[in-house]
């Protein structure tokens, strides 16, 4: 075993916490900007677009959906991260890579203006307001990774990571948002002794 059993899940939870805290801080600083949605979770596989407008039922809250999922896990090295290490394994027992790369996907959705009951398109004012919220969300998520993620590693140097391209997703089904990818280096550890499960 090259990683501890909870290493990947703990990383995903830490990223979710960083992004949510940054969204709430931005909402306090920017008038009219909604904060972290009450539907925020680490999800298995690609995020389903389950909710972008429901503020969690009867209690008041912020609508939207924030999810973090794992896209892939692969071996890397200290010198070539984030490139995939192609070293053949198995020749000498358990020889874990010095670095395991984990690619996470942050998906964030909010309501998008849609056609009215009369069949009229959204007004330019509605579209402009939705764009403003989305653009602020995009910068906030990006900054959250830059500023908070290094501190989640616990070591002196923080985590090594590479921020991937961010893209706007939607509008579709009344939702619009963003998808942000990040590749994070997790340090390897020694293999357990023979016979230990």
PDB file of C-alpha atoms in Angstrom:
ATOM      1  CA  UNK A   1       0.000   0.000   0.000  1.00  0.00           C
ATOM      2  CA  UNK A   2       1.595   3.234  -1.127  1.00  0.00           C
ATOM      3  CA  UNK A   3      -0.931   5.529   0.559  1.00  0.00           C
ATOM      4  CA  UNK A   4      -2.843   5.485   3.798  1.00  0.00           C
ATOM      5  CA  UNK A   5      -6.404   4.240   3.367  1.00  0.00           C
ATOM      6  CA  UNK A   6      -7.996   7.678   3.848  1.00  0.00           C
ATOM      7  CA  UNK A   7      -5.402   9.818   2.046  1.00  0.00           C
ATOM      8  CA  UNK A   8      -7.457  10.450  -1.088  1.00  0.00           C
ATOM      9  CA  UNK A   9     -10.790  10.968   0.668  1.00  0.00           C
ATOM     10  CA  UNK A  10      -9.246  13.285   3.267  1.00  0.00           C
ATOM     11  CA  UNK A  11      -7.721  15.327   0.438  1.00  0.00           C
ATOM     12  CA  UNK A  12     -11.094  15.622  -1.317  1.00  0.00           C
ATOM     13  CA  UNK A  13     -12.782  16.704   1.940  1.00  0.00           C
ATOM     14  CA  UNK A  14     -10.038  19.289   2.538  1.00  0.00           C
ATOM     15  CA  UNK A  15     -10.522  20.757  -0.943  1.00  0.00           C
ATOM     16  CA  UNK A  16     -14.293  20.908  -0.402  1.00  0.00           C
ATOM     17  CA  UNK A  17     -13.737  22.739   2.891  1.00  0.00           C
ATOM     18  CA  UNK A  18     -11.288  25.204   1.328  1.00  0.00           C
ATOM     19  CA  UNK A  19     -13.638  26.100  -1.506  1.00  0.00           C
ATOM     20  CA  UNK A  20     -16.713  26.412   0.717  1.00  0.00           C
ATOM     21  CA  UNK A  21     -14.899  28.665   3.207  1.00  0.00           C
ATOM     22  CA  UNK A  22     -13.655  30.873   0.360  1.00  0.00           C
ATOM     23  CA  UNK A  23     -17.159  31.173  -1.124  1.00  0.00           C
ATOM     24  CA  UNK A  24     -18.561  32.246   2.247  1.00  0.00           C
ATOM     25  CA  UNK A  25     -15.767  34.790   2.739  1.00  0.00           C
ATOM     26  CA  UNK A  26     -16.397  36.225  -0.723  1.00  0.00           C
ATOM     27  CA  UNK A  27     -20.138  36.480  -0.008  1.00  0.00           C
ATOM     28  CA  UNK A  28     -19.375  38.594   3.050  1.00  0.00           C
ATOM     29  CA  UNK A  29     -17.019  40.843   1.089  1.00  0.00           C
ATOM     30  CA  UNK A  30     -19.036  41.272  -2.139  1.00  0.00           C
ATOM     31  CA  UNK A  31     -22.575  42.599  -1.898  1.00  0.00           C
ATOM     32  CA  UNK A  32     -25.151  40.403  -3.615  1.00  0.00           C
ATOM     33  CA  UNK A  33     -22.825  37.427  -3.978  1.00  0.00           C
ATOM     34  CA  UNK A  34     -24.249  34.159  -2.613  1.00  0.00           C
ATOM     35  CA  UNK A  35     -22.037  32.026  -0.397  1.00  0.00           C
ATOM     36  CA  UNK A  36     -21.312  28.335  -0.272  1.00  0.00           C
ATOM     37  CA  UNK A  37     -24.389  26.289  -1.152  1.00  0.00           C
ATOM     38  CA  UNK A  38     -25.855  24.102   1.552  1.00  0.00           C
ATOM     39  CA  UNK A  39     -25.530  21.144  -0.842  1.00  0.00           C
ATOM     40  CA  UNK A  40     -21.794  20.504  -0.827  1.00  0.00           C
ATOM     41  CA  UNK A  41     -20.256  17.042  -0.811  1.00  0.00           C
ATOM     42  CA  UNK A  42     -17.563  14.675  -1.979  1.00  0.00           C
ATOM     43  CA  UNK A  43     -19.191  12.425  -4.582  1.00  0.00           C
ATOM     44  CA  UNK A  44     -18.267   9.058  -6.097  1.00  0.00           C
ATOM     45  CA  UNK A  45     -17.559   9.511  -9.799  1.00  0.00           C
ATOM     46  CA  UNK A  46     -18.750  12.333 -11.988  1.00  0.00           C
ATOM     47  CA  UNK A  47     -21.116  14.731 -10.248  1.00  0.00           C
ATOM     48  CA  UNK A  48     -24.790  14.503 -11.208  1.00  0.00           C
ATOM     49  CA  UNK A  49     -26.503  17.836 -11.728  1.00  0.00           C
ATOM     50  CA  UNK A  50     -29.031  17.122  -8.978  1.00  0.00           C
ATOM     51  CA  UNK A  51     -29.543  20.583  -7.556  1.00  0.00           C
ATOM     52  CA  UNK A  52     -28.690  24.105  -8.530  1.00  0.00           C
ATOM     53  CA  UNK A  53     -31.608  26.032  -7.093  1.00  0.00           C
ATOM     54  CA  UNK A  54     -33.126  24.242  -4.085  1.00  0.00           C
ATOM     55  CA  UNK A  55     -31.787  25.785  -0.877  1.00  0.00           C
ATOM     56  CA  UNK A  56     -31.900  22.474   1.002  1.00  0.00           C
ATOM     57  CA  UNK A  57     -35.584  22.260   1.776  1.00  0.00           C
ATOM     58  CA  UNK A  58     -37.641  24.198   4.311  1.00  0.00           C
ATOM     59  CA  UNK A  59     -34.791  25.993   6.091  1.00  0.00           C
ATOM     60  CA  UNK A  60     -33.210  29.015   4.527  1.00  0.00           C
ATOM     61  CA  UNK A  61     -29.879  28.471   2.874  1.00  0.00           C
ATOM     62  CA  UNK A  62     -27.929  29.152  -0.262  1.00  0.00           C
ATOM     63  CA  UNK A  63     -28.981  27.216  -3.336  1.00  0.00           C
ATOM     64  CA  UNK A  64     -26.564  25.543  -5.660  1.00  0.00           C
ATOM     65  CA  UNK A  65     -24.378  22.478  -5.612  1.00  0.00           C
ATOM     66  CA  UNK A  66     -20.665  22.147  -4.856  1.00  0.00           C
ATOM     67  CA  UNK A  67     -19.027  18.769  -5.387  1.00  0.00           C
ATOM     68  CA  UNK A  68     -15.534  17.306  -5.398  1.00  0.00           C
ATOM     69  CA  UNK A  69     -14.757  13.990  -7.068  1.00  0.00           C
ATOM     70  CA  UNK A  70     -11.673  11.982  -7.972  1.00  0.00           C
ATOM     71  CA  UNK A  71     -11.019  11.796 -11.722  1.00  0.00           C
ATOM     72  CA  UNK A  72      -7.888   9.620 -11.592  1.00  0.00           C
ATOM     73  CA  UNK A  73      -5.013   8.399  -9.438  1.00  0.00           C
ATOM     74  CA  UNK A  74      -1.617   7.533 -10.898  1.00  0.00           C
ATOM     75  CA  UNK A  75       2.073   7.147  -9.966  1.00  0.00           C
ATOM     76  CA  UNK A  76       4.428  10.086 -10.383  1.00  0.00           C
ATOM     77  CA  UNK A  77       7.810  11.167  -9.029  1.00  0.00           C
ATOM     78  CA  UNK A  78       9.359  14.082  -7.166  1.00  0.00           C
ATOM     79  CA  UNK A  79      11.162  15.278 -10.283  1.00  0.00           C
ATOM     80  CA  UNK A  80       8.474  14.754 -12.928  1.00  0.00           C
ATOM     81  CA  UNK A  81       5.221  15.565 -11.098  1.00  0.00           C
ATOM     82  CA  UNK A  82       2.527  15.877 -12.492  1.00  0.00           C
ATOM     83  CA  UNK A  83       3.683  13.550 -15.285  1.00  0.00           C
ATOM     84  CA  UNK A  84       2.772   9.891 -14.968  1.00  0.00           C
ATOM     85  CA  UNK A  85       5.622   7.595 -13.949  1.00  0.00           C
ATOM     86  CA  UNK A  86       5.954   4.644 -16.328  1.00  0.00           C
ATOM     87  CA  UNK A  87       8.270   2.549 -14.122  1.00  0.00           C
ATOM     88  CA  UNK A  88       7.489  -1.168 -14.352  1.00  0.00           C
ATOM     89  CA  UNK A  89       6.292  -2.458 -10.968  1.00  0.00           C
ATOM     90  CA  UNK A  90       6.483  -5.905  -9.412  1.00  0.00           C
ATOM     91  CA  UNK A  91      10.111  -6.783 -10.054  1.00  0.00           C
ATOM     92  CA  UNK A  92      11.123  -6.218  -6.407  1.00  0.00           C
ATOM     93  CA  UNK A  93       7.977  -6.747  -4.370  1.00  0.00           C
ATOM     94  CA  UNK A  94       6.182  -3.692  -3.108  1.00  0.00           C
ATOM     95  CA  UNK A  95       7.916  -0.600  -4.450  1.00  0.00           C
ATOM     96  CA  UNK A  96       5.429   2.254  -4.251  1.00  0.00           C
ATOM     97  CA  UNK A  97       6.086   5.424  -6.205  1.00  0.00           C
ATOM     98  CA  UNK A  98       7.556   8.289  -4.193  1.00  0.00           C
ATOM     99  CA  UNK A  99       4.564  10.414  -5.235  1.00  0.00           C
ATOM    100  CA  UNK A 100       1.004   9.461  -6.051  1.00  0.00           C
ATOM    101  CA  UNK A 101      -0.846  12.027  -8.146  1.00  0.00           C
ATOM    102  CA  UNK A 102      -4.566  12.538  -7.545  1.00  0.00           C
ATOM    103  CA  UNK A 103      -6.638  14.540 -10.003  1.00  0.00           C
ATOM    104  CA  UNK A 104      -9.679  16.131  -8.387  1.00  0.00           C
ATOM    105  CA  UNK A 105     -12.614  17.795 -10.122  1.00  0.00           C
ATOM    106  CA  UNK A 106     -14.469  20.612  -8.387  1.00  0.00           C
ATOM    107  CA  UNK A 107     -17.928  21.152  -9.899  1.00  0.00           C
ATOM    108  CA  UNK A 108     -19.973  24.145  -8.808  1.00  0.00           C
ATOM    109  CA  UNK A 109     -23.505  24.911 -10.022  1.00  0.00           C
ATOM    110  CA  UNK A 110     -25.941  27.750  -9.445  1.00  0.00           C
ATOM    111  CA  UNK A 111     -29.253  28.708 -11.055  1.00  0.00           C
ATOM    112  CA  UNK A 112     -29.176  30.077 -14.573  1.00  0.00           C
ATOM    113  CA  UNK A 113     -31.818  32.446 -15.895  1.00  0.00           C
ATOM    114  CA  UNK A 114     -34.289  30.585 -18.096  1.00  0.00           C
ATOM    115  CA  UNK A 115     -37.209  31.432 -20.330  1.00  0.00           C
ATOM    116  CA  UNK A 116     -40.263  32.886 -18.630  1.00  0.00           C
ATOM    117  CA  UNK A 117     -43.638  31.162 -18.412  1.00  0.00           C
ATOM    118  CA  UNK A 118     -44.615  33.258 -21.446  1.00  0.00           C
ATOM    119  CA  UNK A 119     -41.701  31.822 -23.445  1.00  0.00           C
ATOM    120  CA  UNK A 120     -39.616  35.001 -23.334  1.00  0.00           C
ATOM    121  CA  UNK A 121     -35.837  34.734 -22.980  1.00  0.00           C
ATOM    122  CA  UNK A 122     -34.122  36.031 -19.845  1.00  0.00           C
ATOM    123  CA  UNK A 123     -33.497  39.770 -19.804  1.00  0.00           C
ATOM    124  CA  UNK A 124     -30.020  41.174 -20.327  1.00  0.00           C
ATOM    125  CA  UNK A 125     -30.070  42.335 -16.703  1.00  0.00           C
ATOM    126  CA  UNK A 126     -30.768  38.773 -15.493  1.00  0.00           C
ATOM    127  CA  UNK A 127     -28.031  37.370 -17.722  1.00  0.00           C
ATOM    128  CA  UNK A 128     -25.574  40.037 -16.600  1.00  0.00           C
ATOM    129  CA  UNK A 129     -26.293  39.344 -12.911  1.00  0.00           C
ATOM    130  CA  UNK A 130     -25.865  35.579 -13.429  1.00  0.00           C
ATOM    131  CA  UNK A 131     -22.597  36.245 -15.284  1.00  0.00           C
ATOM    132  CA  UNK A 132     -21.324  38.447 -12.466  1.00  0.00           C
ATOM    133  CA  UNK A 133     -22.060  35.750  -9.879  1.00  0.00           C
ATOM    134  CA  UNK A 134     -20.427  33.068 -12.046  1.00  0.00           C
ATOM    135  CA  UNK A 135     -17.302  35.132 -12.724  1.00  0.00           C
ATOM    136  CA  UNK A 136     -16.870  35.871  -9.015  1.00  0.00           C
ATOM    137  CA  UNK A 137     -17.371  32.159  -8.255  1.00  0.00           C
ATOM    138  CA  UNK A 138     -14.717  31.242 -10.835  1.00  0.00           C
ATOM    139  CA  UNK A 139     -12.136  33.572  -9.310  1.00  0.00           C
ATOM    140  CA  UNK A 140     -13.058  32.467  -5.779  1.00  0.00           C
ATOM    141  CA  UNK A 141     -12.640  28.746  -6.529  1.00  0.00           C
ATOM    142  CA  UNK A 142      -9.318  29.390  -8.278  1.00  0.00           C
ATOM    143  CA  UNK A 143      -8.040  31.523  -5.393  1.00  0.00           C
ATOM    144  CA  UNK A 144      -9.235  28.961  -2.833  1.00  0.00           C
ATOM    145  CA  UNK A 145      -7.022  26.333  -4.416  1.00  0.00           C
ATOM    146  CA  UNK A 146      -4.045  28.681  -4.689  1.00  0.00           C
ATOM    147  CA  UNK A 147      -4.259  29.985  -1.146  1.00  0.00           C
ATOM    148  CA  UNK A 148      -5.805  27.221   0.970  1.00  0.00           C
ATOM    149  CA  UNK A 149      -4.722  23.935  -0.627  1.00  0.00           C
ATOM    150  CA  UNK A 150      -1.009  24.290   0.242  1.00  0.00           C
ATOM    151  CA  UNK A 151      -1.901  24.516   3.941  1.00  0.00           C
ATOM    152  CA  UNK A 152      -3.875  21.251   3.974  1.00  0.00           C
ATOM    153  CA  UNK A 153      -0.797  19.031   3.735  1.00  0.00           C
ATOM    154  CA  UNK A 154       0.369  19.463   7.291  1.00  0.00           C
ATOM    155  CA  UNK A 155       4.068  19.616   6.419  1.00  0.00           C
ATOM    156  CA  UNK A 156       6.427  22.573   6.397  1.00  0.00           C
ATOM    157  CA  UNK A 157       6.354  22.942   2.643  1.00  0.00           C
ATOM    158  CA  UNK A 158       2.669  22.274   2.087  1.00  0.00           C
ATOM    159  CA  UNK A 159       1.234  20.269  -0.750  1.00  0.00           C
ATOM    160  CA  UNK A 160       2.565  20.235  -4.291  1.00  0.00           C
ATOM    161  CA  UNK A 161      -0.179  20.726  -6.847  1.00  0.00           C
ATOM    162  CA  UNK A 162      -0.918  21.884 -10.373  1.00  0.00           C
ATOM    163  CA  UNK A 163      -4.104  23.777 -11.147  1.00  0.00           C
ATOM    164  CA  UNK A 164      -5.636  22.692 -14.428  1.00  0.00           C
ATOM    165  CA  UNK A 165      -7.876  24.582 -16.780  1.00  0.00           C
ATOM    166  CA  UNK A 166     -11.158  25.870 -15.453  1.00  0.00           C
ATOM    167  CA  UNK A 167     -14.158  25.765 -17.735  1.00  0.00           C
ATOM    168  CA  UNK A 168     -17.659  27.144 -17.631  1.00  0.00           C
ATOM    169  CA  UNK A 169     -20.360  24.463 -17.799  1.00  0.00           C
ATOM    170  CA  UNK A 170     -23.949  25.002 -18.876  1.00  0.00           C
ATOM    171  CA  UNK A 171     -26.322  26.620 -18.927  1.00  0.00           C
ATOM    172  CA  UNK A 172     -28.271  23.399 -19.079  1.00  0.00           C
ATOM    173  CA  UNK A 173     -31.431  22.393 -17.257  1.00  0.00           C
ATOM    174  CA  UNK A 174     -31.568  25.717 -15.449  1.00  0.00           C
ATOM    175  CA  UNK A 175     -28.019  25.334 -14.094  1.00  0.00           C
ATOM    176  CA  UNK A 176     -24.761  27.066 -14.930  1.00  0.00           C
ATOM    177  CA  UNK A 177     -21.417  26.799 -13.230  1.00  0.00           C
ATOM    178  CA  UNK A 178     -17.825  25.784 -13.427  1.00  0.00           C
ATOM    179  CA  UNK A 179     -15.558  22.777 -13.463  1.00  0.00           C
ATOM    180  CA  UNK A 180     -12.059  23.179 -12.024  1.00  0.00           C
ATOM    181  CA  UNK A 181      -9.418  20.442 -12.101  1.00  0.00           C
ATOM    182  CA  UNK A 182      -6.409  20.197  -9.830  1.00  0.00           C
ATOM    183  CA  UNK A 183      -3.692  17.538  -9.606  1.00  0.00           C
ATOM    184  CA  UNK A 184      -2.260  17.057  -6.123  1.00  0.00           C
ATOM    185  CA  UNK A 185       0.874  15.138  -5.114  1.00  0.00           C
ATOM    186  CA  UNK A 186       0.418  12.769  -2.195  1.00  0.00           C
ATOM    187  CA  UNK A 187       3.626  11.463  -0.644  1.00  0.00           C
ATOM    188  CA  UNK A 188       4.175   7.734  -0.719  1.00  0.00           C
ATOM    189  CA  UNK A 189       4.996   5.611   2.277  1.00  0.00           C
ATOM    190  CA  UNK A 190       6.779   2.361   2.873  1.00  0.00           C
ATOM    191  CA  UNK A 191       4.964  -0.847   2.126  1.00  0.00           C
ATOM    192  CA  UNK A 192       3.597  -2.767   5.105  1.00  0.00           C
ATOM    193  CA  UNK A 193       5.513  -5.776   6.355  1.00  0.00           C
ATOM    194  CA  UNK A 194       4.857  -9.097   4.654  1.00  0.00           C
ATOM    195  CA  UNK A 195       1.728 -10.789   5.988  1.00  0.00           C
ATOM    196  CA  UNK A 196       0.114  -7.601   7.275  1.00  0.00           C
ATOM    197  CA  UNK A 197      -3.270  -6.895   5.737  1.00  0.00           C
TER     198      UNK A 197
END
